[in-house]
PDB file of C-alpha atoms in Angstrom:
ATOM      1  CA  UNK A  14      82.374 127.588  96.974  1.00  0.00           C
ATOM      2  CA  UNK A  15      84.097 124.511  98.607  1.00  0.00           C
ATOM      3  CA  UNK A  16      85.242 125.624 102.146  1.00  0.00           C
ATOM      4  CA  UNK A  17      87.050 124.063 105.057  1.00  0.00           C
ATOM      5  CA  UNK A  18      86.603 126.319 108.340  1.00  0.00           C
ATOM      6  CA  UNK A  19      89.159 124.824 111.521  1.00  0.00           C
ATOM      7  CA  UNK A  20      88.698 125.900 115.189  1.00  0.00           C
ATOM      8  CA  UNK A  21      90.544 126.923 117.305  1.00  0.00           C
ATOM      9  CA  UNK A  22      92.984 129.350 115.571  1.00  0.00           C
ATOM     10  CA  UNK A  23      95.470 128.475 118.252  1.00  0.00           C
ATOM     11  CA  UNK A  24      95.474 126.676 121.372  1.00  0.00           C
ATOM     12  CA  UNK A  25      97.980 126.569 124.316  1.00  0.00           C
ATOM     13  CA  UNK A  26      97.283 123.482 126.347  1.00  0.00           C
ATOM     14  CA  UNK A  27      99.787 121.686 129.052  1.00  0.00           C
ATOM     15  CA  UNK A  28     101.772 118.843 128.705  1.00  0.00           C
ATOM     16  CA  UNK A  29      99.725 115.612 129.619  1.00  0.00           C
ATOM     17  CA  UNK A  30      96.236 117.016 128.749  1.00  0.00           C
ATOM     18  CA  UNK A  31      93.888 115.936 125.908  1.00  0.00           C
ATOM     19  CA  UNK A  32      92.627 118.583 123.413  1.00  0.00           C
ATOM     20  CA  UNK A  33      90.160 118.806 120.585  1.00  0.00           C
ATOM     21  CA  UNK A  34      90.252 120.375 117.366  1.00  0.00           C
ATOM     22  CA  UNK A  35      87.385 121.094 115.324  1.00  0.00           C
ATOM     23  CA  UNK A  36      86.543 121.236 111.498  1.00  0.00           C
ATOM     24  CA  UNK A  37      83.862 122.295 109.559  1.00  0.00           C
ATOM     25  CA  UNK A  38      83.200 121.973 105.977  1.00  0.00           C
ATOM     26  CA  UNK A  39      80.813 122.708 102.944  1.00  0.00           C
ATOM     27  CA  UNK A  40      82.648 120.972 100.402  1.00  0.00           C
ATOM     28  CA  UNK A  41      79.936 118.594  98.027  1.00  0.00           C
ATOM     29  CA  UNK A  42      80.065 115.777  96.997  1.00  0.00           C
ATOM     30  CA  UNK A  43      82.288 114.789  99.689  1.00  0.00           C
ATOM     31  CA  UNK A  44      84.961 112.065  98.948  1.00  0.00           C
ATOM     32  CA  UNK A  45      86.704 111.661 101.922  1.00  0.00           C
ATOM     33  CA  UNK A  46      88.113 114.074 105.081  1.00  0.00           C
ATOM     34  CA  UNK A  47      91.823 114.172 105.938  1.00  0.00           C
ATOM     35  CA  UNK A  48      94.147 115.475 108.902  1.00  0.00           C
ATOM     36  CA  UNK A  49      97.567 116.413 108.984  1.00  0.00           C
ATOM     37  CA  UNK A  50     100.205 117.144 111.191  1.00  0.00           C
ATOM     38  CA  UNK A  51     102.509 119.764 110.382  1.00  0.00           C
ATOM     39  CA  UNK A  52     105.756 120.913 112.107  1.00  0.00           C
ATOM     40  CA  UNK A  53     106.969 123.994 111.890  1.00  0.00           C
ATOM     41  CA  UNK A  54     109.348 124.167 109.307  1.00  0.00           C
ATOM     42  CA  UNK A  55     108.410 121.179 107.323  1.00  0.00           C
ATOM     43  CA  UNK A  56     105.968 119.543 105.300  1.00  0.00           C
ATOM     44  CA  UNK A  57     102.167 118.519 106.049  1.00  0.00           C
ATOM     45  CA  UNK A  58     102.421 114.410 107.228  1.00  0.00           C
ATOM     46  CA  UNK A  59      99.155 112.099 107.444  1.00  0.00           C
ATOM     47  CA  UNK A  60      97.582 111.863 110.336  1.00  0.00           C
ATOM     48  CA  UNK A  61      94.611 109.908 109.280  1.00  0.00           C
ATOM     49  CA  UNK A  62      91.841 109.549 106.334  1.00  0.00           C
ATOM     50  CA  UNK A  63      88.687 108.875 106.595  1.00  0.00           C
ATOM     51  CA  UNK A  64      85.028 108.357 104.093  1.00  0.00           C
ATOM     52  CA  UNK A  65      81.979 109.018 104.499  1.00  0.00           C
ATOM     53  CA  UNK A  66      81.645 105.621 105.542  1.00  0.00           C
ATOM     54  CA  UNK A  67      83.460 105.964 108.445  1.00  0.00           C
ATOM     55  CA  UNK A  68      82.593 108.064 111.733  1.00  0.00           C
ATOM     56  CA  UNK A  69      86.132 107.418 113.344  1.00  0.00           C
ATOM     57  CA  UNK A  70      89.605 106.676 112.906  1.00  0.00           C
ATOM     58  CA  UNK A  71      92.499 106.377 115.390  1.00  0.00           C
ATOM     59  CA  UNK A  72      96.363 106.929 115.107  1.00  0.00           C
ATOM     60  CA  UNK A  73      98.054 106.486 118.324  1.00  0.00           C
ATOM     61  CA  UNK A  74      97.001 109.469 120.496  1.00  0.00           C
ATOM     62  CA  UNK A  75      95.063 110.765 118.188  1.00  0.00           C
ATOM     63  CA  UNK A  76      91.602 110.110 117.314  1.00  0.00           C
ATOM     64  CA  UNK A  77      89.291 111.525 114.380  1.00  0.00           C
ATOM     65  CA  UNK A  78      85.837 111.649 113.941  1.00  0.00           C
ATOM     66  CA  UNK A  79      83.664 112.656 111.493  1.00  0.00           C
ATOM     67  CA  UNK A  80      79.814 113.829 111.482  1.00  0.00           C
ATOM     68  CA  UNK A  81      78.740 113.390 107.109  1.00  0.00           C
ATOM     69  CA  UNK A  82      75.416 114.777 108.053  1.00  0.00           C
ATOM     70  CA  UNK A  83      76.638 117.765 109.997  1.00  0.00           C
ATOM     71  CA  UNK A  84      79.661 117.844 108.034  1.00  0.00           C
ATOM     72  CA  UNK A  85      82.061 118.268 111.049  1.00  0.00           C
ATOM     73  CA  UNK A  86      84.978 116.624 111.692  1.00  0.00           C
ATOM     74  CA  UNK A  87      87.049 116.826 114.755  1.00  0.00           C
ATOM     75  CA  UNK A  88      90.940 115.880 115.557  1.00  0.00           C
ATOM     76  CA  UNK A  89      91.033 114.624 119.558  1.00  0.00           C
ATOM     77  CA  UNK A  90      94.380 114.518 121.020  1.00  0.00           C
ATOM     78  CA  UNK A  91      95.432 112.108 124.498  1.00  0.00           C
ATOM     79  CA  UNK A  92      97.642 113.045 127.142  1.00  0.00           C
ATOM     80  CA  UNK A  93      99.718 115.457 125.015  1.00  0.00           C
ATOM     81  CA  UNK A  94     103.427 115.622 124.445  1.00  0.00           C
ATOM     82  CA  UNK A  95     105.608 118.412 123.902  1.00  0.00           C
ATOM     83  CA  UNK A  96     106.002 117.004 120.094  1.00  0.00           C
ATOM     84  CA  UNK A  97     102.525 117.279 119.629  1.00  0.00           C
ATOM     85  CA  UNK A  98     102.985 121.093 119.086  1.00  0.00           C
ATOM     86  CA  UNK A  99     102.237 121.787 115.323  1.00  0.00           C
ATOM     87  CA  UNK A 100      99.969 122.796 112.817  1.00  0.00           C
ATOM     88  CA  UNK A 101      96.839 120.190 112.104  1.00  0.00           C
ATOM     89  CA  UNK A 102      94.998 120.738 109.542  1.00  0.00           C
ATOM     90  CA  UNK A 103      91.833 119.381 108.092  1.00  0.00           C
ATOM     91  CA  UNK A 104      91.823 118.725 103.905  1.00  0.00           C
ATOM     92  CA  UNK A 105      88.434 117.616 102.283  1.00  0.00           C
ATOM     93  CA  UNK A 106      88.314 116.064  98.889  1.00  0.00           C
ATOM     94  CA  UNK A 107      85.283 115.987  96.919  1.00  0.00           C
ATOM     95  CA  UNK A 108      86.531 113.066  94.754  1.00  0.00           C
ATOM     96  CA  UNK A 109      88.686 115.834  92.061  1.00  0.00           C
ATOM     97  CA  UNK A 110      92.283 116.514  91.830  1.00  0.00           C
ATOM     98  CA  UNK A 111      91.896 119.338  93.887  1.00  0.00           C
ATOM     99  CA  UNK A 112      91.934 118.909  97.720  1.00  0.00           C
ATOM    100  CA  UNK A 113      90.242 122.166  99.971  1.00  0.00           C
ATOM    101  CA  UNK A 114      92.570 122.869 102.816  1.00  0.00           C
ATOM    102  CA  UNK A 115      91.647 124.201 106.383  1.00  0.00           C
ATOM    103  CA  UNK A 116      93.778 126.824 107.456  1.00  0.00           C
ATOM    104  CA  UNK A 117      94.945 124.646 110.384  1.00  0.00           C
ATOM    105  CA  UNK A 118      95.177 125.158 114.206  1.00  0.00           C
ATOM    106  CA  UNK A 119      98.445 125.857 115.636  1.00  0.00           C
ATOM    107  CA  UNK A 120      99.008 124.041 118.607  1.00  0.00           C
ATOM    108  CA  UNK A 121     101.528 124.730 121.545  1.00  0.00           C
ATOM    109  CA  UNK A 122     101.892 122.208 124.548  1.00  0.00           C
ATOM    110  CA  UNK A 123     103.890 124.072 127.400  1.00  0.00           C
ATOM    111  CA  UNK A 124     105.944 121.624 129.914  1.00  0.00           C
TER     112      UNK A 124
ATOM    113  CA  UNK B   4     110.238 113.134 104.198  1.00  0.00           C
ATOM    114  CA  UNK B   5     109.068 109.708 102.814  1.00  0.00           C
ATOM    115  CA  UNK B   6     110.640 109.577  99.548  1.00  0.00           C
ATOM    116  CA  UNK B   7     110.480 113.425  98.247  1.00  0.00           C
ATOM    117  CA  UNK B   8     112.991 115.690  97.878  1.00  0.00           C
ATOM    118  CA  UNK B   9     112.398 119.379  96.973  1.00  0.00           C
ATOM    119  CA  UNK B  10     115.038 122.034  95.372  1.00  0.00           C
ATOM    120  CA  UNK B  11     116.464 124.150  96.118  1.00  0.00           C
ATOM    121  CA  UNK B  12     115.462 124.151  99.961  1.00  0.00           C
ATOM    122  CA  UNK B  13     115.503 127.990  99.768  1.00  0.00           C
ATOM    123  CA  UNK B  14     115.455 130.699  97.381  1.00  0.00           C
ATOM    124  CA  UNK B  15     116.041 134.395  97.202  1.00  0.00           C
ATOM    125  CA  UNK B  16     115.676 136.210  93.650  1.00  0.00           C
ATOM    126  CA  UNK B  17     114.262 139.653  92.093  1.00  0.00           C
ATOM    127  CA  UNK B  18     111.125 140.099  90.439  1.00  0.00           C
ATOM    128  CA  UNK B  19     111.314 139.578  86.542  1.00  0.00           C
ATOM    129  CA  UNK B  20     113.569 136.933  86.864  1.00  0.00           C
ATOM    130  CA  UNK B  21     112.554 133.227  85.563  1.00  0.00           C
ATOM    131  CA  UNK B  22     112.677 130.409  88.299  1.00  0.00           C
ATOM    132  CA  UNK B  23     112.376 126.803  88.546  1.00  0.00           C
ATOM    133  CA  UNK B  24     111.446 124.324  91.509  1.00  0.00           C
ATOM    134  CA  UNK B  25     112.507 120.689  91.402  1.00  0.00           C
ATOM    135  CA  UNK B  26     110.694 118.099  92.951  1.00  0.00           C
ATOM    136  CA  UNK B  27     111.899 114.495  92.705  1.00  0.00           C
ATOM    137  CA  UNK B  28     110.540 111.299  93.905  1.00  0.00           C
ATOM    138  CA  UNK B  29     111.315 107.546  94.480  1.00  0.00           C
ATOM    139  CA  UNK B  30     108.423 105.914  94.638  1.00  0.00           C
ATOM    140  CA  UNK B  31     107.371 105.566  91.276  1.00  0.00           C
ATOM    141  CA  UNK B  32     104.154 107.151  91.611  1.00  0.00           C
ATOM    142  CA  UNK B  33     101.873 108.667  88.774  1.00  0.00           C
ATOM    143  CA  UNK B  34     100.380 111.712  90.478  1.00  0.00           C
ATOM    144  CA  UNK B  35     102.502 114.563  91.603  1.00  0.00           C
ATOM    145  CA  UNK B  36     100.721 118.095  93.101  1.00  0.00           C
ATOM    146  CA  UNK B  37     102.414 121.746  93.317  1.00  0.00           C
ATOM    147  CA  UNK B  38     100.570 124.093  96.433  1.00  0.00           C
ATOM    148  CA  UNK B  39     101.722 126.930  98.148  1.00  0.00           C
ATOM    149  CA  UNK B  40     101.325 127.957 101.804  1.00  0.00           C
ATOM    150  CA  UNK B  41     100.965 131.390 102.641  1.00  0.00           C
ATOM    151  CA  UNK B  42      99.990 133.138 106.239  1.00  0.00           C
ATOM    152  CA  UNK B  43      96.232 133.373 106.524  1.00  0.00           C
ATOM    153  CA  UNK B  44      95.712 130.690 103.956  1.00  0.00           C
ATOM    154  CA  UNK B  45      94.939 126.944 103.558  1.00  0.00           C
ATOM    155  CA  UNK B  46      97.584 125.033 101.432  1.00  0.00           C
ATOM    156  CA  UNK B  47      96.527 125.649  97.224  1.00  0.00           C
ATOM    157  CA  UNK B  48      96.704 123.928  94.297  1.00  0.00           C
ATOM    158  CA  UNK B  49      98.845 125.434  91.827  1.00  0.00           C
ATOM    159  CA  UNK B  50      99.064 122.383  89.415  1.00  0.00           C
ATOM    160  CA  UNK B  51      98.807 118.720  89.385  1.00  0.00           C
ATOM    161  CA  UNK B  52      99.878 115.909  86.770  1.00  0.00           C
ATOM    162  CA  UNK B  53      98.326 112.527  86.221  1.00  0.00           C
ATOM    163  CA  UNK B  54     101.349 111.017  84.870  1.00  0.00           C
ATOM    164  CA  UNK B  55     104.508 111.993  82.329  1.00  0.00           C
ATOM    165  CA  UNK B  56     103.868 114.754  80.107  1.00  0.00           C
ATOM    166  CA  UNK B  57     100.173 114.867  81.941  1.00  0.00           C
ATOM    167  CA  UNK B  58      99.659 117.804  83.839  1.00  0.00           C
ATOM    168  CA  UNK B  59      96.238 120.305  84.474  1.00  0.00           C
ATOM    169  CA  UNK B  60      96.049 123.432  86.378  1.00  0.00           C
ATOM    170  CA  UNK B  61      95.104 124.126  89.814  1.00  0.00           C
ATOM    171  CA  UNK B  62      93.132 127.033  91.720  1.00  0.00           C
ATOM    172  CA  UNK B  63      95.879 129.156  91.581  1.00  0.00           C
ATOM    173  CA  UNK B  64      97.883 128.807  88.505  1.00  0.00           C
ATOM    174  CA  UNK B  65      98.633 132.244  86.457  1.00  0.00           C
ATOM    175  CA  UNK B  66     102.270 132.613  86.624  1.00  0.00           C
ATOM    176  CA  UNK B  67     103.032 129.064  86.820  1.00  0.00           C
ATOM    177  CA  UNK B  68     104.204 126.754  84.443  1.00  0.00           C
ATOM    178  CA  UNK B  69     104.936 122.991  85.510  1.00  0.00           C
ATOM    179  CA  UNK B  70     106.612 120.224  83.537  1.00  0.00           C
ATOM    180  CA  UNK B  71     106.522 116.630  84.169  1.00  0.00           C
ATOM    181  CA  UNK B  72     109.173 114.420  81.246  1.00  0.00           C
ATOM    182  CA  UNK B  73     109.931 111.581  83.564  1.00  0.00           C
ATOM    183  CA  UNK B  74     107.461 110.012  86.395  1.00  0.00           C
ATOM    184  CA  UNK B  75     110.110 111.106  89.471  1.00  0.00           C
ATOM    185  CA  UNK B  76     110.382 115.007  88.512  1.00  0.00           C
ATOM    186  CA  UNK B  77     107.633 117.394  88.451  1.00  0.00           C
ATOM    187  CA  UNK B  78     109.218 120.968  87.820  1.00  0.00           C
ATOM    188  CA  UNK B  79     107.303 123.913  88.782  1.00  0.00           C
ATOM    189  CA  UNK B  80     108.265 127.373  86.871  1.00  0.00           C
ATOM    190  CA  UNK B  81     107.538 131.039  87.295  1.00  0.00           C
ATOM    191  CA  UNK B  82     108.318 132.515  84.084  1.00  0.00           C
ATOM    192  CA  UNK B  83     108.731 135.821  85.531  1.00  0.00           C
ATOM    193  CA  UNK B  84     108.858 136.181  89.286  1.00  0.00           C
ATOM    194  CA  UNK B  85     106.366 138.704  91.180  1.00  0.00           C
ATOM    195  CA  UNK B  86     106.488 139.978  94.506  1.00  0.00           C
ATOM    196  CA  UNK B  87     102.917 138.333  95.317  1.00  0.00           C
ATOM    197  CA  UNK B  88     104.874 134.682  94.336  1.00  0.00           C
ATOM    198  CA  UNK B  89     107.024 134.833  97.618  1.00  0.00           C
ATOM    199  CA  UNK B  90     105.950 132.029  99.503  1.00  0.00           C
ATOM    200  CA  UNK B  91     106.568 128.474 100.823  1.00  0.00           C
ATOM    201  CA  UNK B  92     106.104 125.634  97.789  1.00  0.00           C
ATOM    202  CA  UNK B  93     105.584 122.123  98.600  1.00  0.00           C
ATOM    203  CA  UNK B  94     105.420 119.190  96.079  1.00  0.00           C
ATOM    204  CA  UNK B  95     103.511 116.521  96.888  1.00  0.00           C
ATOM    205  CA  UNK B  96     103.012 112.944  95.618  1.00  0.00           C
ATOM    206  CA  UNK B  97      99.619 110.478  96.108  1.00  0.00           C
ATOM    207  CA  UNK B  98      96.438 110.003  95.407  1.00  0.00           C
ATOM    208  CA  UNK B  99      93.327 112.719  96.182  1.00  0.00           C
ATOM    209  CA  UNK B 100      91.639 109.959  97.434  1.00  0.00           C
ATOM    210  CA  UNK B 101      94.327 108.816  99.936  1.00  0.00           C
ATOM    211  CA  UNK B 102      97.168 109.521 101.425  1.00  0.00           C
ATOM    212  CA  UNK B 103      99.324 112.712  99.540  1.00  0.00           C
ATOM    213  CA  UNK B 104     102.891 112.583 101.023  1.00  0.00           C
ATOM    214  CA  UNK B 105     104.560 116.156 100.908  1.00  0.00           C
ATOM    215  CA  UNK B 106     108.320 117.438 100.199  1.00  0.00           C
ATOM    216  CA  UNK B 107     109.837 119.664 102.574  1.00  0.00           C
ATOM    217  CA  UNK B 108     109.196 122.874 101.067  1.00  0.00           C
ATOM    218  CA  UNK B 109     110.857 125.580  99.388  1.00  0.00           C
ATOM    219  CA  UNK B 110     110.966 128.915 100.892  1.00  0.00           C
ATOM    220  CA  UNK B 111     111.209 131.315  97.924  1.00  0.00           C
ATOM    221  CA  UNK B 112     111.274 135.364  98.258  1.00  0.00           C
ATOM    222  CA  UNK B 113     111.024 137.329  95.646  1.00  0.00           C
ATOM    223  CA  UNK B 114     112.067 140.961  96.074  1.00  0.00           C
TER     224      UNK B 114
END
């Protein structure tokens, strides 16, 4: 069975330090990895995408990497704001209609 | 919410009783997902469509009933509303293979 594993469950970090978020996943063939930022409240938005073909990708202040062989991905986040506090969470497609979604780690940056 | 809308926003009803979500979009686009988000659990596929009138079930689909009749709505029904439905529903629109932009949600309680 296709699974998506995310660590930490939750993190509390402070405002101005980096973090990293991990994923794991078992899902075959593997199409392409995806993370998400969610607010609470709202609705998942794209954080970045990535293939197999790719071993990083960077949005801002946030930087994802992915390991194909290991199948790990991870989510690193510089010098935090207070707006970075959300849920991320880590989707992996094996090339079907239907995505396998982490459960996410909910993230808290204190002032 | 990059051109989704989702109704209604929220939703309180008793269990037996036939609902319907709307989801409506303006960018034209030929796939359109249903998931729900529940505590403890990734975001899952409840149904997807591939264009009008197109439509195929997702990993968690018994109770659910979707209809697509023009490319910007995607309707999601529960013919008869159980307890175990109450959740949050998000539409989203995309490809599996890239980017999937998501509504806002629906927050629907069934008692």
């Amino acid at each position: 069975k296709n699974q998506v594993e995310q660590s930490p469950q939750s993190l509390i970090i402070l405002e101005g330090k980096n973090c990293t978020l991990q994923c794991n996943y078992t899902v075959s063939p593997f199409s392409n990895l995806r993370w998400y930022k969610q607010d609470t409240g709202r609705g998942p938005v794209s954080l970045t995408i990535m293939t197999f073909s790719e071993n990083t990708k960077s949005n801002g202040r946030y930087t994802a990497t992915l390991d194909a062989d290991t199948k790990q991905s991870s989510l690193h986040i510089t010098a935090s704001q207070l707006s970075d506090s959300a849920s991320y969470i880590c989707v992996v497609s094996e090339g079907s209609y239907i995505p396998t979604f982490g459960r996410g780690t909910s993230l808290i940056v204190h002032p | 919410d990059a051109g989704i809308t989702q109704s209604p926003r929220h939703k309180v009803t008793e269990t037996g009783t036939p609902v319907t979500l709307r989801c409506h979009q303006t960018e034209n686009h030929r796939y359109m997902y249903w998931y729900r988000q529940d505590p403890g659990h990734g975001l899952r596929l409840i149904h997807y469509s591939y264009g009008v009138k197109d439509t195929d079930k997702g990993e968690v689909s018994d109770g659910y009933s979707v209809s697509r009749s023009k490319t910007e709505d995607f309707l999601l029904t529960l013919e008869s509303a159980t307890s175990s439905q109450t959740s949050v529903y998000f539409c989203a629109f995309g490809t599996n293979t890239d980017t999937q932009y998501f509504g806002p949600g629906t927050r629907l309680t069934v008692l």
